[in-house]
Amino acid sequence: MTLCRPDVLNAQTPEMWRAMHEFSRELPGDVRVVVVRGEGRSFSAGLDLAVATGVGRGGTTGGALAELAALPPEECAERIAGFQAGFTWLHRPDLISIAAVQGHAIGAGFQLALACDLRVLADDAVFSMAEVMLGLVPDLAGTKRLVELLGYSRALELCVTGRRVDATEAAALGLATVVVPRPELDAAVHDLTAAVLAGDRNAVVEIKALLAGAAGRTPAEQQRAEREAQTRRMRDLVGLGE
């Protein structure tokens, strides 16, 4: 899935979020890996401010943010839930999602990278959770992922300062699966995809579910989940699965 607005560094709009959700609904059932990319020199510079605020359209003001704010609170929240769906499908247990990140991944761009299971970064990649600079909060399902990856304190620091994190720091923090020179980004993504596809699909699905749910389980619950998953795998391998 490629964001293709290179002239504005793949800045995102509500229409794009709806299209991303629709893309997920049209995926063939045999797809195992989804790679998310940005066309051009940046992954995504975040929210398209011209669309969000209306600035740049002959001096008009308003835009998508004003339209959302004018809705009754429950309707506004429901509209945002629809936007989130453009990101959260990347969490699906039957898929491994990989973000191929070059250049800027700011705000919504950072959250899109976080929505993916794995992140391959070019050495010029820069992350920033910049919503605070607009007086907003990250609301595209990125906050939980950030806390899970970094812990509360570091996630808080990044979100309330909006500071930029380069590829070297991203690797040190655990935000990057791997960092490679920019010319090697496509090859690194290809190699990672091939490695994922080399594994048994049903085993990969079970492993993702085990790890994704681990934080919410007690040790005993996690051990039970492992036993149950392994039982399903063994029965399937000898032809006794459902």
C-alpha positions as semicolon CSV with decimal commas, in nm:
position;residue;x (nm);y (nm);z (nm)
1;M;0,000;0,000;0,000
2;T;0,168;0,316;-0,121
3;L;0,084;0,670;-0,015
4;C;0,113;0,861;-0,340
5;R;0,112;1,238;-0,283
6;P;0,486;1,301;-0,315
7;D;0,436;1,667;-0,400
8;V;0,317;1,726;-0,040
9;L;0,540;1,459;0,118
10;N;0,243;1,220;0,134
11;A;0,051;1,441;0,376
12;Q;-0,264;1,259;0,483
13;T;-0,632;1,348;0,465
14;P;-0,954;1,195;0,598
15;E;-1,028;1,076;0,245
16;M;-0,700;0,886;0,244
17;W;-0,785;0,721;0,576
18;R;-1,116;0,604;0,436
19;A;-0,939;0,476;0,125
20;M;-0,687;0,288;0,341
21;H;-0,970;0,113;0,522
22;E;-1,138;0,028;0,192
23;F;-0,805;-0,109;0,066
24;S;-0,803;-0,352;0,359
25;R;-1,153;-0,473;0,280
26;E;-1,051;-0,557;-0,076
27;L;-0,740;-0,758;0,012
28;P;-0,747;-1,115;-0,122
29;G;-0,765;-1,377;0,150
30;D;-0,431;-1,532;0,061
31;V;-0,232;-1,214;0,132
32;R;0,011;-1,275;0,418
33;V;0,229;-0,962;0,422
34;V;0,136;-0,598;0,363
35;V;0,413;-0,344;0,301
36;V;0,323;0,021;0,362
37;R;0,531;0,275;0,171
38;G;0,540;0,641;0,081
39;E;0,614;0,756;-0,273
40;G;0,904;0,997;-0,313
41;R;1,145;1,132;-0,055
42;S;0,928;1,096;0,258
43;F;0,706;0,829;0,412
44;S;0,446;1,084;0,527
45;A;0,469;1,437;0,664
46;G;0,149;1,380;0,864
47;L;-0,183;1,559;0,850
48;D;-0,240;1,776;0,543
49;L;-0,285;2,114;0,712
50;A;-0,433;2,273;0,402
51;V;-0,720;2,023;0,415
52;A;-0,743;2,019;0,794
53;T;-0,759;2,396;0,842
54;G;-0,866;2,525;0,502
55;V;-0,561;2,752;0,490
56;G;-0,426;2,788;0,140
57;R;-0,761;2,789;-0,034
58;G;-0,791;3,153;-0,132
59;G;-0,753;3,260;0,229
60;T;-1,052;3,062;0,350
61;T;-1,054;2,913;0,698
62;G;-1,229;2,619;0,852
63;G;-1,149;2,289;0,685
64;A;-1,192;1,936;0,815
65;L;-1,103;2,017;1,178
66;A;-1,369;2,287;1,201
67;E;-1,624;2,057;1,043
68;L;-1,546;1,782;1,293
69;A;-1,548;2,019;1,589
70;A;-1,895;2,143;1,489
71;L;-2,042;1,795;1,517
72;P;-2,207;1,672;1,841
73;P;-1,931;1,515;2,054
74;E;-2,052;1,158;2,010
75;E;-2,076;1,199;1,634
76;C;-1,730;1,356;1,621
77;A;-1,583;1,063;1,814
78;E;-1,759;0,819;1,584
79;R;-1,614;0,994;1,281
80;I;-1,266;0,963;1,431
81;A;-1,331;0,592;1,488
82;G;-1,378;0,562;1,115
83;F;-1,042;0,730;1,058
84;Q;-0,876;0,493;1,306
85;A;-1,006;0,197;1,106
86;G;-0,771;0,302;0,825
87;F;-0,482;0,219;1,059
88;T;-0,601;-0,060;1,291
89;W;-0,659;-0,317;1,016
90;L;-0,281;-0,343;1,002
91;H;-0,302;-0,513;1,343
92;R;-0,497;-0,806;1,194
93;P;-0,371;-1,142;1,322
94;D;-0,370;-1,299;0,975
95;L;-0,127;-1,038;0,837
96;I;0,227;-0,925;0,905
97;S;0,252;-0,556;0,824
98;I;0,583;-0,386;0,742
99;A;0,642;-0,012;0,719
100;A;0,917;0,093;0,476
101;V;1,011;0,434;0,612
102;Q;1,227;0,696;0,445
103;G;1,248;1,066;0,521
104;H;0,977;1,217;0,736
105;A;0,724;1,012;0,933
106;I;0,550;1,288;1,125
107;G;0,227;1,279;1,326
108;A;-0,016;1,062;1,128
109;G;0,287;0,932;0,937
110;F;0,449;0,817;1,261
111;Q;0,123;0,658;1,370
112;L;0,094;0,474;1,039
113;A;0,443;0,332;1,089
114;L;0,348;0,236;1,445
115;A;0,037;0,058;1,316
116;C;0,264;-0,186;1,135
117;D;0,414;-0,488;1,307
118;L;0,764;-0,420;1,178
119;R;0,945;-0,105;1,067
120;V;1,236;-0,098;0,823
121;L;1,397;0,246;0,831
122;A;1,624;0,418;0,586
123;D;1,905;0,600;0,760
124;D;1,743;0,935;0,678
125;A;1,414;0,850;0,852
126;V;1,281;1,091;1,113
127;F;0,991;1,024;1,350
128;S;0,791;1,288;1,538
129;M;0,458;1,275;1,721
130;A;0,387;1,637;1,635
131;E;0,014;1,662;1,712
132;V;0,085;1,860;2,029
133;M;0,221;2,142;1,813
134;L;-0,130;2,184;1,670
135;G;-0,298;2,161;2,009
136;L;-0,418;1,810;1,925
137;V;-0,356;1,459;2,055
138;P;-0,243;1,151;1,862
139;D;-0,573;0,979;1,779
140;L;-0,498;0,729;1,503
141;A;-0,434;0,431;1,732
142;G;-0,068;0,520;1,786
143;T;-0,057;0,588;2,160
144;K;-0,098;0,230;2,282
145;R;0,159;0,102;2,033
146;L;0,404;0,371;2,142
147;V;0,366;0,283;2,511
148;E;0,404;-0,087;2,435
149;L;0,726;-0,024;2,244
150;L;0,885;0,243;2,463
151;G;0,716;0,239;2,802
152;Y;0,505;0,518;2,951
153;S;0,777;0,768;3,037
154;R;0,951;0,778;2,699
155;A;0,622;0,767;2,509
156;L;0,498;1,063;2,714
157;E;0,817;1,260;2,647
158;L;0,790;1,210;2,272
159;C;0,419;1,297;2,260
160;V;0,427;1,610;2,476
161;T;0,741;1,757;2,320
162;G;0,685;1,652;1,958
163;R;1,062;1,630;1,920
164;R;1,221;1,454;1,628
165;V;1,378;1,110;1,656
166;D;1,631;1,017;1,391
167;A;1,693;0,666;1,264
168;T;1,985;0,602;1,499
169;E;1,781;0,689;1,807
170;A;1,479;0,502;1,670
171;A;1,691;0,188;1,650
172;A;1,824;0,240;2,003
173;L;1,470;0,289;2,139
174;G;1,333;-0,020;1,966
175;L;1,116;0,166;1,716
176;A;1,307;0,020;1,420
177;T;1,330;-0,345;1,325
178;V;1,634;-0,257;1,116
179;V;1,800;0,059;0,979
180;V;1,969;0,049;0,639
181;P;2,124;0,302;0,400
182;R;1,854;0,470;0,191
183;P;1,950;0,292;-0,136
184;E;1,909;-0,045;0,040
185;L;1,558;0,014;0,178
186;D;1,369;-0,179;-0,089
187;A;1,608;-0,473;-0,074
188;A;1,586;-0,489;0,307
189;V;1,206;-0,489;0,293
190;H;1,214;-0,760;0,028
191;D;1,444;-0,977;0,241
192;L;1,230;-0,933;0,552
193;T;0,914;-1,014;0,357
194;A;1,074;-1,328;0,215
195;A;1,181;-1,438;0,563
196;V;0,825;-1,398;0,695
197;L;0,679;-1,586;0,397
198;A;0,924;-1,872;0,451
199;G;0,744;-1,963;0,774
200;D;0,430;-2,175;0,796
201;R;0,134;-1,936;0,764
202;N;-0,072;-2,087;1,045
203;A;0,227;-2,092;1,279
204;V;0,297;-1,725;1,200
205;V;-0,066;-1,635;1,273
206;E;-0,056;-1,818;1,607
207;I;0,277;-1,659;1,702
208;K;0,151;-1,308;1,625
209;A;-0,160;-1,368;1,835
210;L;0,048;-1,503;2,124
211;L;0,282;-1,205;2,127
212;A;0,017;-0,941;2,059
213;G;-0,191;-1,057;2,353
214;A;0,097;-1,122;2,595
215;A;0,093;-0,780;2,763
216;G;-0,267;-0,824;2,872
217;R;-0,223;-1,172;3,019
218;T;-0,079;-1,298;3,344
219;P;0,213;-1,541;3,317
220;A;-0,023;-1,831;3,382
221;E;-0,265;-1,706;3,117
222;Q;0,015;-1,666;2,865
223;Q;0,142;-2,016;2,934
224;R;-0,210;-2,150;2,883
225;A;-0,236;-1,958;2,555
226;E;0,093;-2,115;2,444
227;R;-0,032;-2,465;2,531
228;E;-0,357;-2,414;2,345
229;A;-0,184;-2,269;2,038
230;Q;0,066;-2,554;2,028
231;T;-0,210;-2,811;2,059
232;R;-0,387;-2,656;1,761
233;R;-0,066;-2,658;1,559
234;M;0,018;-3,021;1,635
235;R;-0,333;-3,138;1,555
236;D;-0,327;-2,945;1,230
237;L;0,012;-3,085;1,130
238;V;-0,108;-3,447;1,171
239;G;-0,438;-3,382;0,996
240;L;-0,666;-3,362;1,298
241;G;-0,735;-2,988;1,285
242;E;-1,079;-2,845;1,223
